[in-house]
Amino acid sequence: MDPQTDDSSNLQARLTQLREAWQARKPEYAQRRDDLRRLRAAFKARIPAMTEAIAADFGHRSKHESVIADGMTVTGEIDHLLSHLRGWMRPERIGVGWRFWPARAQVRPLPVGVVGVISPWNYPVNLALVPLATAIAAGNHVMLKPSEHTPNSSAFLQSLLAEVFPADRVAVVQGDAGVASAFSGLPFDHLVFTGSTAIGRKVMAAAAQHLTPLTLELGGKSPALVAADYPVEGAAARLATGKWFNAGQTCIAPDYVLIDEGRVDALVAALRAQVQQRYGDFSDAADYSRIINEGQYQRLQGYVDDARARGLQVLPLAAIDAERSRSERLFPPTLILQPGDDAAVMQDEIFGPILPIRSYRSLDEAIATINGRDRPLALYPFSHDKATVEKIVGQTLAGGVTVNDTLLHFAINGLPFGGIGASGMGAYHGKAGFDAMSKRLPVLWQTRRAGSDLLKPPYSKVARFIEMISR
């Protein structure tokens, strides 16, 4: 068998190897810290190679976007883990209440065993190494299945991790969708999956066979709501960053915009100006990423074709030769105005550089539009009025919120990142991830003499005492 690929027949054997090694020697603080430091050093040295691997997978991907999103994010997360690891590992003292004095209690964060990680193609290094590093910090061994759609990035990860970790501490599994399906059905002690809602349902069903605890990072249609008081130009600048970073192939990219009626044309003009300022005439387009593969390109083109067939306004914000667009998978930033819920672009997560814009007559109407859909992974309210922001945040529910900007809550190490409902379950990043990949074990110590010694028949005296103190 090709050493770079796996089939489903040897997955259980690799999991068993990881688990037996973990049982024989569970990583303590020194080991965890050493692992994280070596991972950081090896990764930092290979960031140029990482950018080349990702660019090869995408056909072209902005080197700067790869450094920011897949390089700096990983090193920043590892630094955060290293800074807080000793404190997070320390048992937490819990008060027992006067009824149980003089007993004492604590919660101990213990590693769970072997954590499986299934990572996606859109940020192929970030979304593999951040959960992996978190699992290592929590004292676990890891089995990683990177995406088959980014083979160069997957080979990079395999080489990097083989340099840092022994094979019985971290294993990388490569293969197609069939391997990924078998992987999700393994009896892991925890499983982290990042990907689409549709595949997330299948992963959850497979994991249910072993009652495997899950962290599901999915997606959905994350809305941006621009309130009437917020300047259009400022909103356009921040929406442009959130939507066209990585050509929109981001799970928390703004998926559609709601803006007060009367300002749609102004927003269109401001977004057009942003595209011109950032990318010029696209003759070079070095800072604009390409669509990952032909299938994804055709899916996005299908949204545009459907919108045109419905008579909707479709506004490409750059003039790119059709042949060049197809051959390079260079999909222009595109707006679709006032699509109804029946339009294909409003059915599923777009995951590309198409941005629908819809107007609303009142803030209540806009909030109702958001609440009429599945709960999104992210929400972006734009307003300088605190009461307006509080109303939006208080009357909706999303996986995470950035106010007056986009994407940035993902990058804050201390904030848990995760969805709700169709956009996911559980959370990671920082302590949230450490706790998710640990068992917070409650422990109670009883003393030599305790009130529980009286809890035995006949209960007459104890019962009267309990009744007295319960009044």
Tab-separated table of C-alpha atoms in Angstrom:
chain	number	residue	atom	x	y	z
A	1	MET	CA	0.000	0.000	0.000
A	2	ASP	CA	1.174	3.542	-0.752
A	3	PRO	CA	2.614	4.859	2.553
A	4	GLN	CA	0.919	8.218	1.947
A	5	THR	CA	-2.575	6.736	1.958
A	6	ASP	CA	-4.577	4.448	4.187
A	7	ASP	CA	-7.553	2.199	3.764
A	8	SER	CA	-10.268	1.548	6.289
A	9	SER	CA	-8.918	-1.891	7.230
A	10	ASN	CA	-5.955	-0.628	9.251
A	11	LEU	CA	-7.634	2.271	11.043
A	12	GLN	CA	-8.607	0.271	14.119
A	13	ALA	CA	-5.068	-1.078	14.440
A	14	ARG	CA	-3.657	2.447	14.407
A	15	LEU	CA	-6.183	3.584	16.984
A	16	THR	CA	-5.291	0.612	19.192
A	17	GLN	CA	-1.593	1.494	18.962
A	18	LEU	CA	-2.305	5.063	20.056
A	19	ARG	CA	-4.562	3.983	22.905
A	20	GLU	CA	-2.181	1.346	24.265
A	21	ALA	CA	0.687	3.840	24.257
A	22	TRP	CA	-1.498	6.380	26.044
A	23	GLN	CA	-2.530	3.858	28.677
A	24	ALA	CA	1.091	2.888	29.242
A	25	ARG	CA	2.289	6.466	29.747
A	26	LYS	CA	-0.237	9.267	30.032
A	27	PRO	CA	1.426	12.603	29.245
A	28	GLU	CA	2.077	14.777	32.260
A	29	TYR	CA	2.789	18.504	32.266
A	30	ALA	CA	6.439	18.286	31.182
A	31	GLN	CA	5.624	16.026	28.249
A	32	ARG	CA	2.700	18.139	27.081
A	33	ARG	CA	4.711	21.336	27.266
A	34	ASP	CA	7.653	19.791	25.441
A	35	ASP	CA	5.361	18.474	22.707
A	36	LEU	CA	3.763	21.886	22.172
A	37	ARG	CA	7.094	23.708	22.113
A	38	ARG	CA	8.593	21.290	19.596
A	39	LEU	CA	5.456	21.490	17.441
A	40	ARG	CA	5.594	25.278	17.443
A	41	ALA	CA	9.288	25.404	16.541
A	42	ALA	CA	8.995	22.862	13.733
A	43	PHE	CA	5.864	24.499	12.359
A	44	LYS	CA	7.251	28.031	12.432
A	45	ALA	CA	10.318	26.894	10.491
A	46	ARG	CA	8.075	25.354	7.843
A	47	ILE	CA	5.621	28.205	7.288
A	48	PRO	CA	7.114	29.045	3.859
A	49	ALA	CA	6.691	25.397	2.825
A	50	MET	CA	3.134	25.492	4.194
A	51	THR	CA	2.198	28.484	2.032
A	52	GLU	CA	3.549	26.708	-1.049
A	53	ALA	CA	1.608	23.539	-0.264
A	54	ILE	CA	-1.664	25.405	0.251
A	55	ALA	CA	-1.135	27.452	-2.927
A	56	ALA	CA	-0.557	24.243	-4.887
A	57	ASP	CA	-3.855	22.842	-3.607
A	58	PHE	CA	-5.861	25.974	-4.436
A	59	GLY	CA	-4.169	26.667	-7.751
A	60	HIS	CA	-3.360	30.016	-6.214
A	61	ARG	CA	-3.881	31.268	-2.712
A	62	SER	CA	-2.643	34.560	-1.350
A	63	LYS	CA	0.576	33.890	0.541
A	64	HIS	CA	-0.337	36.602	3.016
A	65	GLU	CA	-3.734	35.039	3.729
A	66	SER	CA	-2.061	31.677	4.344
A	67	VAL	CA	0.460	33.228	6.740
A	68	ILE	CA	-2.295	35.070	8.640
A	69	ALA	CA	-4.974	32.396	8.735
A	70	ASP	CA	-2.972	29.167	8.797
A	71	GLY	CA	0.351	30.380	10.189
A	72	MET	CA	-0.150	33.089	12.779
A	73	THR	CA	-3.386	31.548	14.037
A	74	VAL	CA	-1.677	28.244	14.833
A	75	THR	CA	1.370	29.756	16.528
A	76	GLY	CA	-0.861	32.132	18.489
A	77	GLU	CA	-3.030	29.276	19.728
A	78	ILE	CA	-0.011	27.204	20.770
A	79	ASP	CA	1.405	30.207	22.627
A	80	HIS	CA	-1.920	30.605	24.446
A	81	LEU	CA	-1.943	26.928	25.398
A	82	LEU	CA	1.614	27.108	26.701
A	83	SER	CA	0.886	30.234	28.740
A	84	HIS	CA	-2.104	28.745	30.529
A	85	LEU	CA	-1.420	25.005	30.576
A	86	ARG	CA	-0.131	24.687	34.139
A	87	GLY	CA	-3.076	26.612	35.564
A	88	TRP	CA	-5.641	24.685	33.510
A	89	MET	CA	-4.187	21.357	34.685
A	90	ARG	CA	-4.382	22.345	38.345
A	91	PRO	CA	-7.326	20.783	40.244
A	92	GLU	CA	-10.104	23.245	41.010
A	93	ARG	CA	-11.294	23.370	44.593
A	94	ILE	CA	-15.081	23.178	45.012
A	95	GLY	CA	-16.951	24.201	48.140
A	96	VAL	CA	-19.062	21.394	49.620
A	97	GLY	CA	-21.444	23.497	51.743
A	98	TRP	CA	-21.854	23.325	55.488
A	99	ARG	CA	-24.033	20.200	55.361
A	100	PHE	CA	-21.041	18.136	54.208
A	101	TRP	CA	-18.294	19.648	56.345
A	102	PRO	CA	-15.527	18.671	56.929
A	103	ALA	CA	-15.400	16.834	53.577
A	104	ARG	CA	-13.581	18.523	50.725
A	105	ALA	CA	-14.054	18.394	46.954
A	106	GLN	CA	-12.284	19.264	43.750
A	107	VAL	CA	-12.562	18.890	39.987
A	108	ARG	CA	-9.586	17.348	38.230
A	109	PRO	CA	-9.132	17.853	34.462
A	110	LEU	CA	-7.932	14.488	33.165
A	111	PRO	CA	-7.076	13.435	29.592
A	112	VAL	CA	-9.661	11.200	27.949
A	113	GLY	CA	-7.435	9.070	25.711
A	114	VAL	CA	-7.314	9.301	21.928
A	115	VAL	CA	-8.902	12.254	20.139
A	116	GLY	CA	-9.854	11.969	16.480
A	117	VAL	CA	-9.675	15.098	14.308
A	118	ILE	CA	-11.274	15.381	10.861
A	119	SER	CA	-10.146	18.630	9.267
A	120	PRO	CA	-11.496	20.430	6.155
A	121	TRP	CA	-9.890	21.881	3.046
A	122	ASN	CA	-10.607	25.605	3.376
A	123	TYR	CA	-7.998	26.293	6.083
A	124	PRO	CA	-6.260	22.933	5.864
A	125	VAL	CA	-3.455	23.586	8.353
A	126	ASN	CA	-5.166	25.849	10.901
A	127	LEU	CA	-8.208	23.605	11.307
A	128	ALA	CA	-6.022	20.530	11.684
A	129	LEU	CA	-3.319	21.814	14.019
A	130	VAL	CA	-5.382	23.962	16.402
A	131	PRO	CA	-7.590	21.061	17.612
A	132	LEU	CA	-4.575	18.733	17.505
A	133	ALA	CA	-2.479	21.059	19.681
A	134	THR	CA	-5.408	21.483	22.059
A	135	ALA	CA	-5.798	17.721	22.392
A	136	ILE	CA	-2.059	17.404	23.098
A	137	ALA	CA	-2.306	20.144	25.740
A	138	ALA	CA	-5.112	18.188	27.402
A	139	GLY	CA	-2.857	15.116	27.602
A	140	ASN	CA	-4.309	13.026	24.802
A	141	HIS	CA	-2.957	11.204	21.801
A	142	VAL	CA	-4.321	12.216	18.397
A	143	MET	CA	-5.388	10.582	15.156
A	144	LEU	CA	-5.778	13.137	12.348
A	145	LYS	CA	-7.661	12.741	9.059
A	146	PRO	CA	-6.925	15.791	6.866
A	147	SER	CA	-8.986	16.565	3.782
A	148	GLU	CA	-8.423	14.567	0.620
A	149	HIS	CA	-9.183	17.760	-1.358
A	150	THR	CA	-5.879	19.349	-0.272
A	151	PRO	CA	-3.305	16.574	-0.836
A	152	ASN	CA	-0.266	18.865	-0.754
A	153	SER	CA	-1.332	20.387	2.570
A	154	SER	CA	-2.072	16.915	3.922
A	155	ALA	CA	1.396	15.721	2.905
A	156	PHE	CA	2.837	18.794	4.633
A	157	LEU	CA	0.970	17.928	7.826
A	158	GLN	CA	2.056	14.309	7.689
A	159	SER	CA	5.711	15.267	7.282
A	160	LEU	CA	5.569	17.928	10.000
A	161	LEU	CA	3.869	15.725	12.575
A	162	ALA	CA	6.128	12.739	11.855
A	163	GLU	CA	9.083	14.983	12.650
A	164	VAL	CA	7.622	16.125	15.972
A	165	PHE	CA	5.747	13.118	17.381
A	166	PRO	CA	6.312	9.372	17.600
A	167	ALA	CA	3.815	7.300	15.630
A	168	ASP	CA	2.139	6.044	18.802
A	169	ARG	CA	1.383	9.594	19.969
A	170	VAL	CA	0.107	11.249	16.784
A	171	ALA	CA	-1.009	9.410	13.658
A	172	VAL	CA	-2.028	10.965	10.337
A	173	VAL	CA	-4.506	9.062	8.197
A	174	GLN	CA	-4.841	9.886	4.510
A	175	GLY	CA	-7.447	8.670	2.078
A	176	ASP	CA	-10.696	9.426	0.298
A	177	ALA	CA	-14.230	9.996	1.547
A	178	GLY	CA	-14.604	6.280	2.272
A	179	VAL	CA	-11.654	6.414	4.659
A	180	ALA	CA	-13.105	9.530	6.285
A	181	SER	CA	-16.434	7.750	6.775
A	182	ALA	CA	-14.744	4.749	8.400
A	183	PHE	CA	-12.623	7.113	10.510
A	184	SER	CA	-15.708	8.819	11.948
A	185	GLY	CA	-17.061	5.438	13.059
A	186	LEU	CA	-14.021	4.537	15.163
A	187	PRO	CA	-14.437	4.355	18.961
A	188	PHE	CA	-12.525	7.527	19.801
A	189	ASP	CA	-12.623	9.085	23.247
A	190	HIS	CA	-13.517	12.400	21.580
A	191	LEU	CA	-13.990	13.391	17.948
A	192	VAL	CA	-13.584	16.865	16.431
A	193	PHE	CA	-15.105	17.411	12.987
A	194	THR	CA	-15.009	20.625	10.965
A	195	GLY	CA	-17.013	20.712	7.758
A	196	SER	CA	-20.458	21.044	6.265
A	197	THR	CA	-23.718	20.518	8.112
A	198	ALA	CA	-24.677	17.697	5.739
A	199	ILE	CA	-21.481	15.737	6.413
A	200	GLY	CA	-21.694	16.655	10.097
A	201	ARG	CA	-24.975	14.760	10.351
A	202	LYS	CA	-23.292	11.663	8.936
A	203	VAL	CA	-20.347	12.012	11.308
A	204	MET	CA	-22.699	12.333	14.268
A	205	ALA	CA	-24.634	9.225	13.201
A	206	ALA	CA	-21.412	7.219	12.861
A	207	ALA	CA	-20.065	8.424	16.216
A	208	ALA	CA	-23.350	7.543	17.906
A	209	GLN	CA	-22.584	3.838	17.455
A	210	HIS	CA	-19.915	4.191	20.154
A	211	LEU	CA	-21.450	7.172	21.990
A	212	THR	CA	-18.321	9.104	21.072
A	213	PRO	CA	-18.387	12.670	22.452
A	214	LEU	CA	-18.314	15.209	19.634
A	215	THR	CA	-17.210	18.707	18.823
A	216	LEU	CA	-18.904	19.579	15.535
A	217	GLU	CA	-17.800	22.795	13.841
A	218	LEU	CA	-20.185	23.232	10.937
A	219	GLY	CA	-21.366	26.386	9.186
A	220	GLY	CA	-24.588	27.798	7.864
A	221	LYS	CA	-25.731	31.159	6.620
A	222	SER	CA	-24.069	33.712	8.880
A	223	PRO	CA	-25.845	37.093	8.543
A	224	ALA	CA	-24.555	40.636	8.725
A	225	LEU	CA	-27.153	43.153	9.875
A	226	VAL	CA	-26.311	46.785	9.103
A	227	ALA	CA	-28.445	49.102	11.246
A	228	ALA	CA	-29.646	52.440	9.921
A	229	ASP	CA	-27.189	54.443	12.032
A	230	TYR	CA	-24.040	52.694	10.786
A	231	PRO	CA	-22.071	54.372	7.952
A	232	VAL	CA	-22.278	52.418	4.704
A	233	GLU	CA	-18.616	52.950	3.786
A	234	GLY	CA	-17.402	51.550	7.112
A	235	ALA	CA	-19.682	48.550	6.872
A	236	ALA	CA	-18.571	47.864	3.287
A	237	ALA	CA	-14.878	47.876	4.241
A	238	ARG	CA	-15.346	45.329	7.001
A	239	LEU	CA	-17.799	43.197	5.041
A	240	ALA	CA	-15.323	43.095	2.161
A	241	THR	CA	-12.632	41.714	4.440
A	242	GLY	CA	-14.917	39.099	5.924
A	243	LYS	CA	-16.431	38.026	2.619
A	244	TRP	CA	-13.476	38.038	0.224
A	245	PHE	CA	-10.714	36.814	2.524
A	246	ASN	CA	-9.829	33.393	1.046
A	247	ALA	CA	-12.384	34.179	-1.698
A	248	GLY	CA	-15.204	33.634	0.774
A	249	GLN	CA	-14.191	30.038	1.534
A	250	THR	CA	-14.565	30.605	5.272
A	251	CYS	CA	-17.148	28.987	7.520
A	252	ILE	CA	-17.820	32.273	9.348
A	253	ALA	CA	-17.776	34.557	6.303
A	254	PRO	CA	-20.814	36.851	6.077
A	255	ASP	CA	-23.230	34.764	4.022
A	256	TYR	CA	-25.791	37.499	3.371
A	257	VAL	CA	-26.308	41.142	4.328
A	258	LEU	CA	-29.440	42.814	5.669
A	259	ILE	CA	-29.467	46.609	5.302
A	260	ASP	CA	-32.179	49.210	5.821
A	261	GLU	CA	-34.103	49.925	2.629
A	262	GLY	CA	-32.983	53.000	0.777
A	263	ARG	CA	-29.278	52.250	1.270
A	264	VAL	CA	-28.861	49.162	-0.893
A	265	ASP	CA	-27.457	51.128	-3.829
A	266	ALA	CA	-25.051	52.956	-1.539
A	267	LEU	CA	-23.789	49.657	-0.120
A	268	VAL	CA	-23.328	48.249	-3.630
A	269	ALA	CA	-21.290	51.291	-4.651
A	270	ALA	CA	-19.176	51.101	-1.488
A	271	LEU	CA	-18.486	47.378	-1.957
A	272	ARG	CA	-17.552	47.972	-5.591
A	273	ALA	CA	-15.101	50.644	-4.451
A	274	GLN	CA	-13.608	48.254	-1.893
A	275	VAL	CA	-12.980	45.612	-4.543
A	276	GLN	CA	-11.283	48.164	-6.778
A	277	GLN	CA	-9.077	49.407	-3.922
A	278	ARG	CA	-8.066	45.910	-2.850
A	279	TYR	CA	-7.666	44.014	-6.111
A	280	GLY	CA	-7.545	46.600	-8.910
A	281	ASP	CA	-8.571	45.198	-12.290
A	282	PHE	CA	-7.585	41.613	-11.298
A	283	SER	CA	-4.873	41.551	-13.964
A	284	ASP	CA	-2.529	40.215	-11.298
A	285	ALA	CA	-4.911	39.036	-8.530
A	286	ALA	CA	-1.981	37.836	-6.402
A	287	ASP	CA	-3.850	38.681	-3.205
A	288	TYR	CA	-7.106	37.025	-4.265
A	289	SER	CA	-7.435	33.298	-3.627
A	290	ARG	CA	-8.843	30.835	-6.138
A	291	ILE	CA	-11.702	28.378	-5.670
A	292	ILE	CA	-10.373	25.077	-4.374
A	293	ASN	CA	-11.551	22.782	-7.190
A	294	GLU	CA	-13.764	22.531	-10.251
A	295	GLY	CA	-16.690	21.062	-8.356
A	296	GLN	CA	-16.832	24.008	-5.968
A	297	TYR	CA	-16.434	26.469	-8.855
A	298	GLN	CA	-19.375	24.934	-10.711
A	299	ARG	CA	-21.490	24.938	-7.553
A	300	LEU	CA	-20.912	28.687	-7.168
A	301	GLN	CA	-21.625	29.288	-10.843
A	302	GLY	CA	-24.892	27.437	-10.343
A	303	TYR	CA	-25.989	30.014	-7.751
A	304	VAL	CA	-25.343	32.809	-10.228
A	305	ASP	CA	-27.111	30.999	-13.073
A	306	ASP	CA	-30.132	30.320	-10.861
A	307	ALA	CA	-30.292	33.972	-9.766
A	308	ARG	CA	-30.181	35.193	-13.361
A	309	ALA	CA	-32.864	32.712	-14.373
A	310	ARG	CA	-35.070	34.206	-11.651
A	311	GLY	CA	-34.544	37.702	-12.998
A	312	LEU	CA	-32.473	38.863	-10.020
A	313	GLN	CA	-29.784	41.517	-10.285
A	314	VAL	CA	-26.394	39.811	-10.411
A	315	LEU	CA	-23.494	42.248	-10.134
A	316	PRO	CA	-19.943	40.980	-10.664
A	317	LEU	CA	-17.656	43.570	-9.082
A	318	ALA	CA	-14.782	42.886	-11.468
A	319	ALA	CA	-14.596	42.249	-15.209
A	320	ILE	CA	-12.703	38.970	-15.607
A	321	ASP	CA	-12.457	37.125	-18.923
A	322	ALA	CA	-14.752	34.098	-18.776
A	323	GLU	CA	-12.118	31.698	-20.070
A	324	ARG	CA	-9.566	32.939	-17.553
A	325	SER	CA	-12.127	32.724	-14.777
A	326	ARG	CA	-12.844	29.080	-15.595
A	327	SER	CA	-9.260	28.001	-16.210
A	328	GLU	CA	-7.907	29.628	-13.046
A	329	ARG	CA	-11.041	29.090	-10.963
A	330	LEU	CA	-10.892	32.856	-10.417
A	331	PHE	CA	-14.429	33.642	-9.316
A	332	PRO	CA	-15.070	37.403	-9.122
A	333	PRO	CA	-16.602	39.087	-6.075
A	334	THR	CA	-20.303	39.051	-6.955
A	335	LEU	CA	-23.424	40.606	-5.438
A	336	ILE	CA	-26.956	39.250	-5.809
A	337	LEU	CA	-29.649	41.764	-4.893
A	338	GLN	CA	-32.908	41.015	-3.104
A	339	PRO	CA	-32.967	37.213	-3.506
A	340	GLY	CA	-35.989	35.460	-2.050
A	341	ASP	CA	-35.709	32.483	0.238
A	342	ASP	CA	-36.446	30.231	-2.741
A	343	ALA	CA	-33.300	31.323	-4.612
A	344	ALA	CA	-30.565	28.680	-4.609
A	345	VAL	CA	-28.077	31.158	-3.143
A	346	MET	CA	-30.278	31.469	-0.039
A	347	GLN	CA	-30.700	27.734	0.511
A	348	ASP	CA	-27.277	26.586	1.665
A	349	GLU	CA	-24.050	28.098	2.922
A	350	ILE	CA	-22.414	29.852	-0.044
A	351	PHE	CA	-18.765	29.239	0.845
A	352	GLY	CA	-17.504	31.500	-1.902
A	353	PRO	CA	-17.256	35.151	-2.992
A	354	ILE	CA	-20.968	35.668	-3.711
A	355	LEU	CA	-22.760	38.071	-1.357
A	356	PRO	CA	-26.573	38.378	-1.360
A	357	ILE	CA	-27.947	41.730	-0.152
A	358	ARG	CA	-31.498	42.125	1.136
A	359	SER	CA	-33.238	45.208	2.472
A	360	TYR	CA	-35.467	45.474	5.521
A	361	ARG	CA	-38.068	48.029	6.603
A	362	SER	CA	-37.615	47.704	10.360
A	363	LEU	CA	-35.114	46.200	12.760
A	364	ASP	CA	-37.772	43.774	13.973
A	365	GLU	CA	-38.244	42.551	10.405
A	366	ALA	CA	-34.502	41.978	10.026
A	367	ILE	CA	-34.331	40.065	13.299
A	368	ALA	CA	-37.309	37.948	12.222
A	369	THR	CA	-35.476	37.108	8.987
A	370	ILE	CA	-32.486	35.833	10.954
A	371	ASN	CA	-34.658	33.883	13.388
A	372	GLY	CA	-36.571	32.299	10.525
A	373	ARG	CA	-33.475	30.294	9.607
A	374	ASP	CA	-31.285	27.747	11.324
A	375	ARG	CA	-29.074	29.279	13.983
A	376	PRO	CA	-25.896	30.476	12.272
A	377	LEU	CA	-22.279	29.940	13.193
A	378	ALA	CA	-21.648	33.700	13.293
A	379	LEU	CA	-23.620	36.942	13.503
A	380	TYR	CA	-22.361	40.404	12.557
A	381	PRO	CA	-24.413	43.355	13.867
A	382	PHE	CA	-23.292	46.808	12.723
A	383	SER	CA	-24.457	49.720	14.857
A	384	HIS	CA	-22.949	52.423	17.021
A	385	ASP	CA	-26.069	52.431	19.177
A	386	LYS	CA	-25.614	50.124	22.149
A	387	ALA	CA	-29.349	49.523	22.573
A	388	THR	CA	-29.630	48.434	18.939
A	389	VAL	CA	-26.744	45.995	19.276
A	390	GLU	CA	-28.142	44.586	22.513
A	391	LYS	CA	-31.531	44.107	20.874
A	392	ILE	CA	-30.015	42.185	17.958
A	393	VAL	CA	-27.783	40.038	20.163
A	394	GLY	CA	-30.508	39.522	22.775
A	395	GLN	CA	-33.209	38.473	20.316
A	396	THR	CA	-31.118	36.116	18.157
A	397	LEU	CA	-28.765	33.235	18.871
A	398	ALA	CA	-25.615	32.344	16.961
A	399	GLY	CA	-22.404	30.431	17.531
A	400	GLY	CA	-20.447	33.652	17.988
A	401	VAL	CA	-20.738	37.388	17.438
A	402	THR	CA	-18.408	40.128	16.243
A	403	VAL	CA	-19.946	43.585	16.604
A	404	ASN	CA	-19.055	46.176	13.945
A	405	ASP	CA	-16.612	43.849	12.222
A	406	THR	CA	-16.358	40.312	10.851
A	407	LEU	CA	-14.408	37.100	11.541
A	408	LEU	CA	-12.359	38.423	14.449
A	409	HIS	CA	-14.040	36.580	17.332
A	410	PHE	CA	-12.483	33.405	15.857
A	411	ALA	CA	-9.005	34.793	16.467
A	412	ILE	CA	-9.479	35.605	20.170
A	413	ASN	CA	-7.877	32.668	21.964
A	414	GLY	CA	-9.874	33.163	25.145
A	415	LEU	CA	-13.249	33.026	23.390
A	416	PRO	CA	-14.841	29.616	22.821
A	417	PHE	CA	-15.516	28.921	19.155
A	418	GLY	CA	-18.468	26.753	18.217
A	419	GLY	CA	-21.914	26.634	16.712
A	420	ILE	CA	-25.387	25.794	17.887
A	421	GLY	CA	-27.939	23.514	16.301
A	422	ALA	CA	-27.321	23.157	12.574
A	423	SER	CA	-24.113	25.186	12.866
A	424	GLY	CA	-22.523	22.747	15.286
A	425	MET	CA	-22.171	21.601	18.876
A	426	GLY	CA	-19.496	22.009	21.470
A	427	ALA	CA	-16.659	24.506	21.280
A	428	TYR	CA	-12.906	24.713	21.271
A	429	HIS	CA	-10.080	27.295	21.303
A	430	GLY	CA	-8.256	28.018	24.521
A	431	LYS	CA	-9.700	26.665	27.742
A	432	ALA	CA	-12.972	25.699	26.064
A	433	GLY	CA	-11.071	23.236	23.906
A	434	PHE	CA	-8.920	22.024	26.801
A	435	ASP	CA	-12.049	21.316	28.836
A	436	ALA	CA	-13.846	19.675	25.892
A	437	MET	CA	-10.975	17.237	25.397
A	438	SER	CA	-10.634	16.505	29.114
A	439	LYS	CA	-12.784	14.713	31.640
A	440	ARG	CA	-13.506	17.154	34.436
A	441	LEU	CA	-13.507	14.524	37.148
A	442	PRO	CA	-15.349	15.404	40.385
A	443	VAL	CA	-13.653	14.007	43.489
A	444	LEU	CA	-14.974	14.130	47.065
A	445	TRP	CA	-12.773	13.291	50.085
A	446	GLN	CA	-14.560	12.185	53.195
A	447	THR	CA	-12.990	12.557	56.675
A	448	ARG	CA	-12.572	9.992	59.433
A	449	ARG	CA	-15.790	11.151	61.113
A	450	ALA	CA	-18.678	12.457	59.051
A	451	GLY	CA	-22.406	13.062	59.261
A	452	SER	CA	-22.966	10.317	56.676
A	453	ASP	CA	-22.046	7.791	59.378
A	454	LEU	CA	-25.514	8.484	60.828
A	455	LEU	CA	-27.310	7.724	57.548
A	456	LYS	CA	-28.441	4.242	58.417
A	457	PRO	CA	-31.572	2.624	59.834
A	458	PRO	CA	-33.303	3.259	62.102
A	459	TYR	CA	-33.762	6.744	60.649
A	460	SER	CA	-35.954	8.248	63.351
A	461	LYS	CA	-33.364	10.564	64.952
A	462	VAL	CA	-31.719	11.442	61.654
A	463	ALA	CA	-35.104	12.136	60.059
A	464	ARG	CA	-36.060	14.613	62.801
A	465	PHE	CA	-32.718	16.383	62.392
A	466	ILE	CA	-33.107	16.584	58.583
A	467	GLU	CA	-36.623	17.954	58.932
A	468	MET	CA	-35.397	20.579	61.380
A	469	ILE	CA	-32.551	21.902	59.235
A	470	SER	CA	-34.679	21.800	56.059
A	471	ARG	CA	-37.302	24.252	57.388
